[in-house]
């Protein structure tokens, strides 16, 4: 089956592959950028980010030399900001220790910040032609249906087994095309719901198609329920400007700017939580004013509802107790500061309201 499967798959890919800006690039840097951006993010979303990124930072040296704020700003809206920070860290290591180039070696690649087995296999195969199979969600789904694979695919044991199956199917010397073809089949034809089996080039070899059990595969182990937390943030006003603080580099949304605040603990009112958080974070005493808005966002491991309030400082000088920087800025300047989703929504609402000066 192996030879027939890969021949059909690669032939289909050669005739049906989407024309994406990173395809046809032989530059390993461009392939690396696209693979990192595509993690957890849809192709349509990535395309403009990729094009802008390659204009701003056309090579590893440019990325290594860029100010971190520019890198985070170019990433704003893609989420999972540690990916951008790790890329810059890696670009600096490559500039210092690898002659400014990505190494053509799987193990050396996985030793770099932000490059795990998936990304290393993608770069190794697509950029350097090394025989390394990738395993992402699309590939897992295709394999689970093709074989079929009756166990849950989202466990470490299944990852290991499926990676080895993907590797065994790989036709030597064609790893780049094979990997991209598997991912493309999963993205365009072998869809999570309602796979387009009538258009599938490998349907005659697919066990799930024969047994008509596509909708039951892949099996997923249920994930624990995602906690939901309530957060408050303060929009502190002074002479027409608002205060923004920079989060510490390590941790969620590290290095991004925000309207300061934090989690509402059990038994606290929003105003009490905000007063406490602003004192803990910036050493200031504040008075909470009107609600500006309520914002929802889902992160990978939890959901947030954030209540943003207008507020003012009533006592104390700003101290950086839990923030790495703090600045009073005009509303017109807010857009220049890299922010996460919710803080950008708050910032846009403030700009829209425009004339508020609490
Ligand atoms: Fe997926 Fe259907 Fe093709 Fe099987 S036949 S690999 S289920 S699209």
Coordinates of C-alpha atoms and ligand atoms in Angstrom, one line a residue:
X1 CA 0.0 0.0 0.0
X2 CA 2.8 2.4 0.9
X3 CA 4.1 3.1 -2.7
X4 CA 0.6 3.3 -4.1
X5 CA -0.6 5.6 -1.4
X6 CA 2.3 8.0 -1.6
X7 CA 2.3 8.1 -5.4
X8 CA -1.5 8.9 -5.4
X9 CA -1.1 11.5 -2.7
X10 CA 1.9 13.3 -4.1
X11 CA 0.4 13.3 -7.6
X12 CA -2.8 14.8 -6.2
X13 CA -0.8 17.4 -4.3
X14 CA 1.2 18.4 -7.4
X15 CA -2.1 19.2 -9.2
X16 CA -4.1 20.7 -6.3
X17 CA -1.7 22.4 -3.9
X18 CA -2.8 25.9 -2.9
X19 CA -0.6 28.7 -4.1
X20 CA 0.6 30.0 -0.8
X21 CA 3.2 32.7 -0.4
X22 CA 5.7 30.5 1.4
X23 CA 5.4 27.6 -1.1
X24 CA 8.1 27.6 -3.6
X25 CA 10.4 29.4 -1.2
X26 CA 13.7 27.6 -0.9
X27 CA 14.7 30.0 1.9
X28 CA 14.6 28.0 5.2
X29 CA 13.9 31.2 7.1
X30 CA 10.7 31.8 5.2
X31 CA 9.6 28.1 5.8
X32 CA 10.4 28.5 9.5
X33 CA 8.4 31.7 9.8
X34 CA 5.4 30.2 8.0
X35 CA 5.5 27.0 10.1
X36 CA 5.6 28.9 13.4
X37 CA 2.8 31.2 12.3
X38 CA 0.6 28.3 11.1
X39 CA 0.6 26.6 14.5
X40 CA -2.9 26.9 15.9
X41 CA -3.7 29.5 13.2
X42 CA -5.7 29.3 10.0
X43 CA -3.9 29.7 6.6
X44 CA -6.1 32.7 5.6
X45 CA -5.2 34.5 8.8
X46 CA -1.5 33.8 8.4
X47 CA -1.0 35.0 4.8
X48 CA -1.1 38.8 5.4
X49 CA 1.0 38.4 8.6
X50 CA 3.6 36.3 6.7
X51 CA 3.9 38.9 3.9
X52 CA 4.2 41.8 6.3
X53 CA 6.7 39.9 8.4
X54 CA 8.9 39.1 5.5
X55 CA 8.9 42.8 4.5
X56 CA 9.8 43.9 7.9
X57 CA 12.3 41.2 8.8
X58 CA 13.5 39.7 5.4
X59 CA 16.1 37.5 7.0
X60 CA 17.5 36.1 10.2
X61 CA 19.8 39.0 10.8
X62 CA 17.0 41.5 10.4
X63 CA 14.8 39.6 12.9
X64 CA 17.7 39.3 15.4
X65 CA 18.4 43.1 15.2
X66 CA 14.8 44.3 15.5
X67 CA 13.5 45.9 18.7
X68 CA 11.3 43.4 20.6
X69 CA 8.3 45.8 20.5
X70 CA 8.4 45.8 16.7
X71 CA 8.5 42.0 16.6
X72 CA 5.5 41.8 19.0
X73 CA 3.6 44.5 17.1
X74 CA 4.1 42.5 13.8
X75 CA 2.7 39.5 15.6
X76 CA -0.2 41.3 17.2
X77 CA -3.5 39.4 16.6
X78 CA -1.9 36.0 16.0
X79 CA -1.9 35.1 19.7
X80 CA 0.5 32.7 21.5
X81 CA 3.1 35.5 21.7
X82 CA 5.8 33.3 23.1
X83 CA 6.1 32.1 19.5
X84 CA 7.3 35.5 18.4
X85 CA 9.6 36.0 21.3
X86 CA 11.1 32.5 20.8
X87 CA 11.7 33.2 17.1
X88 CA 13.6 36.3 17.9
X89 CA 15.6 34.5 20.6
X90 CA 16.4 31.8 18.0
X91 CA 17.4 34.4 15.4
X92 CA 19.9 35.8 17.8
X93 CA 21.3 32.4 18.6
X94 CA 21.6 31.6 14.9
X95 CA 23.3 34.9 14.2
X96 CA 25.8 34.3 17.0
X97 CA 26.5 30.5 16.7
X98 CA 25.3 29.3 13.3
X99 CA 26.5 31.9 10.8
X100 CA 23.0 33.4 10.6
X101 CA 21.6 30.2 9.1
X102 CA 19.2 27.5 10.3
X103 CA 21.0 24.2 10.7
X104 CA 20.2 21.4 8.2
X105 CA 20.0 18.9 11.0
X106 CA 16.9 17.7 12.9
X107 CA 18.5 17.4 16.3
X108 CA 20.2 20.8 16.1
X109 CA 16.9 22.3 15.0
X110 CA 15.0 20.9 18.0
X111 CA 17.7 22.3 20.3
X112 CA 16.6 25.9 19.3
X113 CA 14.0 27.9 21.3
X114 CA 10.4 27.4 20.0
X115 CA 11.3 24.6 17.6
X116 CA 9.7 21.3 18.6
X117 CA 9.6 18.0 16.7
X118 CA 6.8 19.1 14.3
X119 CA 8.5 22.4 13.3
X120 CA 12.0 20.7 13.1
X121 CA 10.6 18.0 10.8
X122 CA 8.8 20.6 8.6
X123 CA 12.0 22.7 8.2
X124 CA 14.2 19.6 7.8
X125 CA 12.0 18.1 5.1
X126 CA 10.7 21.2 3.2
X127 CA 13.8 23.4 3.4
X128 CA 16.6 20.8 3.4
X129 CA 15.0 17.7 1.8
X130 CA 15.8 15.5 4.9
X131 CA 13.6 12.4 5.3
X132 CA 11.6 13.4 8.3
X133 CA 7.9 13.0 8.6
X134 CA 5.7 15.6 10.2
X135 CA 2.8 14.9 12.5
X136 CA 0.2 17.6 13.1
X137 CA -3.5 17.5 13.6
X138 CA -4.2 17.1 9.9
X139 CA -1.8 14.2 9.5
X140 CA -3.2 12.5 12.6
X141 CA -6.7 12.7 11.2
X142 CA -5.7 11.4 7.8
X143 CA -3.8 8.4 9.3
X144 CA -6.5 7.6 11.9
X145 CA -9.0 7.2 9.0
X146 CA -6.8 5.6 6.5
X147 CA -5.5 2.8 8.7
X148 CA -8.0 2.9 10.7
X149 CA -6.5 3.9 14.1
X150 CA -9.1 3.1 16.8
X151 CA -7.3 4.6 19.8
X152 CA -7.4 8.2 21.0
X153 CA -4.9 10.2 18.9
X154 CA -4.2 12.9 21.4
X155 CA -2.1 10.9 23.9
X156 CA 1.7 10.7 24.0
X157 CA 1.6 7.0 23.2
X158 CA -0.5 7.6 20.1
X159 CA 1.7 10.5 19.0
X160 CA 4.7 8.2 19.1
X161 CA 3.0 5.5 17.2
X162 CA 1.5 7.7 14.5
X163 CA 4.8 9.6 14.1
X164 CA 6.5 6.3 13.4
X165 CA 3.7 5.2 11.0
X166 CA 4.0 8.6 9.1
X167 CA 7.7 8.1 9.0
X168 CA 7.4 4.6 7.6
X169 CA 5.0 5.8 4.8
X170 CA 7.5 8.5 3.8
X171 CA 9.0 8.0 0.3
X172 CA 12.8 8.6 0.6
X173 CA 13.9 11.7 -1.2
X174 CA 10.3 13.2 -1.4
X175 CA 9.8 14.2 2.2
X176 CA 9.0 17.8 1.5
X177 CA 6.2 17.0 -1.0
X178 CA 4.9 14.0 1.1
X179 CA 4.6 16.1 4.3
X180 CA 3.0 19.0 2.6
X181 CA 0.7 16.6 0.7
X182 CA -0.5 14.9 3.9
X183 CA -1.2 18.3 5.6
X184 CA -2.9 19.6 2.4
X185 CA -5.1 16.5 2.2
X186 CA -6.1 17.0 5.8
X187 CA -6.8 20.7 5.3
X188 CA -8.7 20.5 2.0
X189 CA -10.3 17.0 1.7
X190 CA -10.1 14.9 4.8
X191 CA -11.9 17.6 6.9
X192 CA -12.7 17.1 10.5
X193 CA -16.5 17.1 9.7
X194 CA -17.9 15.9 6.4
X195 CA -14.7 14.8 4.7
X196 CA -14.9 15.1 0.9
X197 CA -14.3 11.4 0.3
X198 CA -15.7 11.5 -3.3
X199 CA -12.8 13.9 -4.2
X200 CA -10.1 12.0 -2.2
X201 CA -7.2 10.6 -4.2
X202 CA -6.6 7.8 -1.7
X203 CA -10.2 6.8 -1.0
X204 CA -9.7 3.3 -2.5
X205 CA -7.0 2.7 0.2
X206 CA -8.9 4.2 3.1
X207 CA -10.3 1.8 5.7
X208 CA -12.7 4.4 7.2
X209 CA -14.2 5.1 3.7
X210 CA -14.6 1.3 3.1
X211 CA -16.3 0.8 6.5
X212 CA -18.2 4.2 6.3
X213 CA -17.0 5.2 9.7
X214 CA -15.2 8.5 8.8
X215 CA -17.3 10.5 11.2
X216 CA -16.2 8.4 14.2
X217 CA -12.5 8.9 13.6
X218 CA -10.1 10.2 14.8
X219 CA -11.0 9.3 18.4
X220 CA -10.1 12.1 20.8
X221 CA -9.6 11.7 24.6
X222 CA -11.8 14.2 26.3
X223 CA -10.0 17.3 27.6
X224 CA -10.6 18.6 31.1
X225 CA -13.1 21.4 31.3
X226 CA -11.6 24.8 30.8
X227 CA -11.8 27.2 33.8
X228 CA -13.4 30.6 33.4
X229 CA -11.9 33.5 35.3
X230 CA -13.1 37.1 35.9
X231 CA -10.6 39.9 35.6
X232 CA -10.8 43.6 36.1
X233 CA -8.6 46.3 34.4
X234 CA -8.4 50.0 35.1
X235 CA -8.2 52.7 32.4
X236 CA -6.4 55.3 34.5
X237 CA -6.8 58.8 33.2
X238 CA -4.5 61.9 33.7
X239 CA -4.5 65.1 31.6
X240 CA -6.1 63.4 28.6
X241 CA -3.6 60.5 28.7
X242 CA -4.1 56.9 29.9
X243 CA -1.8 54.6 31.7
X244 CA -0.6 51.4 30.1
X245 CA 1.8 48.9 31.7
X246 CA 4.1 46.3 30.2
X247 CA 3.7 42.7 31.3
X248 CA 6.8 40.9 32.6
X249 CA 8.6 39.1 29.7
X250 CA 8.0 35.6 31.0
X251 CA 4.5 34.2 31.1
X252 CA 1.2 34.7 29.3
X253 CA 1.2 37.7 26.9
X254 CA 4.8 38.4 28.1
X255 CA 6.2 41.7 27.0
X256 CA 2.9 43.0 25.7
X257 CA 1.3 46.3 26.9
X258 CA -2.0 46.3 28.8
X259 CA -4.4 48.2 31.0
X260 CA -3.3 47.2 34.4
X261 CA -5.5 45.0 36.7
X262 CA -6.0 41.4 37.5
X263 CA -8.1 38.5 38.7
X264 CA -11.2 39.0 40.8
X265 CA -10.8 36.7 43.8
X266 CA -13.7 34.9 45.5
X267 CA -15.8 37.3 47.6
X268 CA -14.3 40.5 46.0
X269 CA -16.3 43.1 44.2
X270 CA -14.8 44.3 40.9
X271 CA -13.9 47.7 42.5
X272 CA -12.2 45.9 45.4
X273 CA -10.2 43.6 43.1
X274 CA -9.1 46.5 40.9
X275 CA -8.0 48.6 43.8
X276 CA -6.0 45.7 45.2
X277 CA -4.5 44.7 41.9
X278 CA -3.4 48.3 41.1
X279 CA -1.8 48.7 44.5
X280 CA 0.0 45.3 44.1
X281 CA 1.1 45.9 40.6
X282 CA 2.0 49.6 40.6
X283 CA 1.9 50.8 44.2
X284 CA -0.9 53.3 43.7
X285 CA -4.2 54.0 45.4
X286 CA -7.0 54.5 42.9
X287 CA -10.7 55.3 42.7
X288 CA -12.8 53.1 40.4
X289 CA -15.2 55.0 38.1
X290 CA -17.7 53.9 35.4
X291 CA -17.6 50.6 33.5
X292 CA -16.1 51.0 30.1
X293 CA -16.9 47.6 28.8
X294 CA -17.1 43.8 29.2
X295 CA -14.8 41.7 27.1
X296 CA -14.6 37.9 26.6
X297 CA -11.7 35.9 25.3
X298 CA -10.7 32.2 25.2
X299 CA -7.1 31.2 25.7
X300 CA -6.0 27.6 25.3
X301 CA -6.3 26.6 29.0
X302 CA -8.9 29.1 30.3
X303 CA -11.5 31.6 29.4
X304 CA -11.6 35.2 30.6
X305 CA -14.3 37.7 31.1
X306 CA -12.7 41.1 31.7
X307 CA -14.5 44.2 33.0
X308 CA -12.7 47.4 32.2
X309 CA -13.4 50.5 34.4
X310 CA -12.4 54.1 34.1
X311 CA -10.3 55.0 37.2
X312 CA -8.0 57.6 38.6
X313 CA -5.0 57.7 40.9
X314 CA -5.8 59.2 44.2
X315 CA -2.4 58.7 46.0
X316 CA 1.1 57.3 45.4
X317 CA 3.8 57.3 42.8
X318 CA 3.9 54.6 40.2
X319 CA 6.4 51.8 41.1
X320 CA 7.0 48.8 38.9
X321 CA 6.2 46.1 41.4
X322 CA 4.7 43.6 38.9
X323 CA 5.1 45.3 35.6
X324 CA 8.3 45.8 33.6
X325 CA 7.3 49.4 32.4
X326 CA 4.5 51.8 32.7
X327 CA 3.7 54.9 30.5
X328 CA 1.1 57.6 30.3
X329 CA 0.2 57.8 26.6
X330 CA -2.2 59.8 24.4
X331 CA -5.1 57.8 22.9
X332 CA -3.5 58.4 19.4
X333 CA -0.4 56.6 20.5
X334 CA -2.1 53.4 21.8
X335 CA -2.0 51.7 18.4
X336 CA 1.8 51.7 18.4
X337 CA 2.1 49.5 21.5
X338 CA 1.8 45.7 21.0
X339 CA -1.2 44.4 22.9
X340 CA -3.2 41.2 23.4
X341 CA -6.7 40.8 22.0
X342 CA -8.7 42.2 25.0
X343 CA -6.4 45.2 25.6
X344 CA -6.6 46.1 21.9
X345 CA -10.4 46.0 22.1
X346 CA -10.3 48.3 25.1
X347 CA -7.9 50.6 23.4
X348 CA -10.1 50.7 20.2
X349 CA -13.2 51.5 22.4
X350 CA -11.3 54.3 24.1
X351 CA -10.2 55.8 20.8
X352 CA -13.8 55.5 19.5
X353 CA -15.1 57.3 22.6
X354 CA -12.3 59.8 22.0
X355 CA -13.1 62.7 24.2
X356 CA -13.3 61.0 27.6
X357 CA -11.0 62.6 30.2
X358 CA -11.8 61.2 33.6
Ligands
LIG1 FE1 -10.3 11.0 4.6 FE2 -12.4 10.2 3.2 FE3 -10.0 10.3 2.0 FE4 -10.5 8.5 3.9 S1 -11.5 8.7 1.9 S2 -8.6 9.7 3.7 S3 -11.9 9.6 5.2 S4 -11.2 12.0 2.8

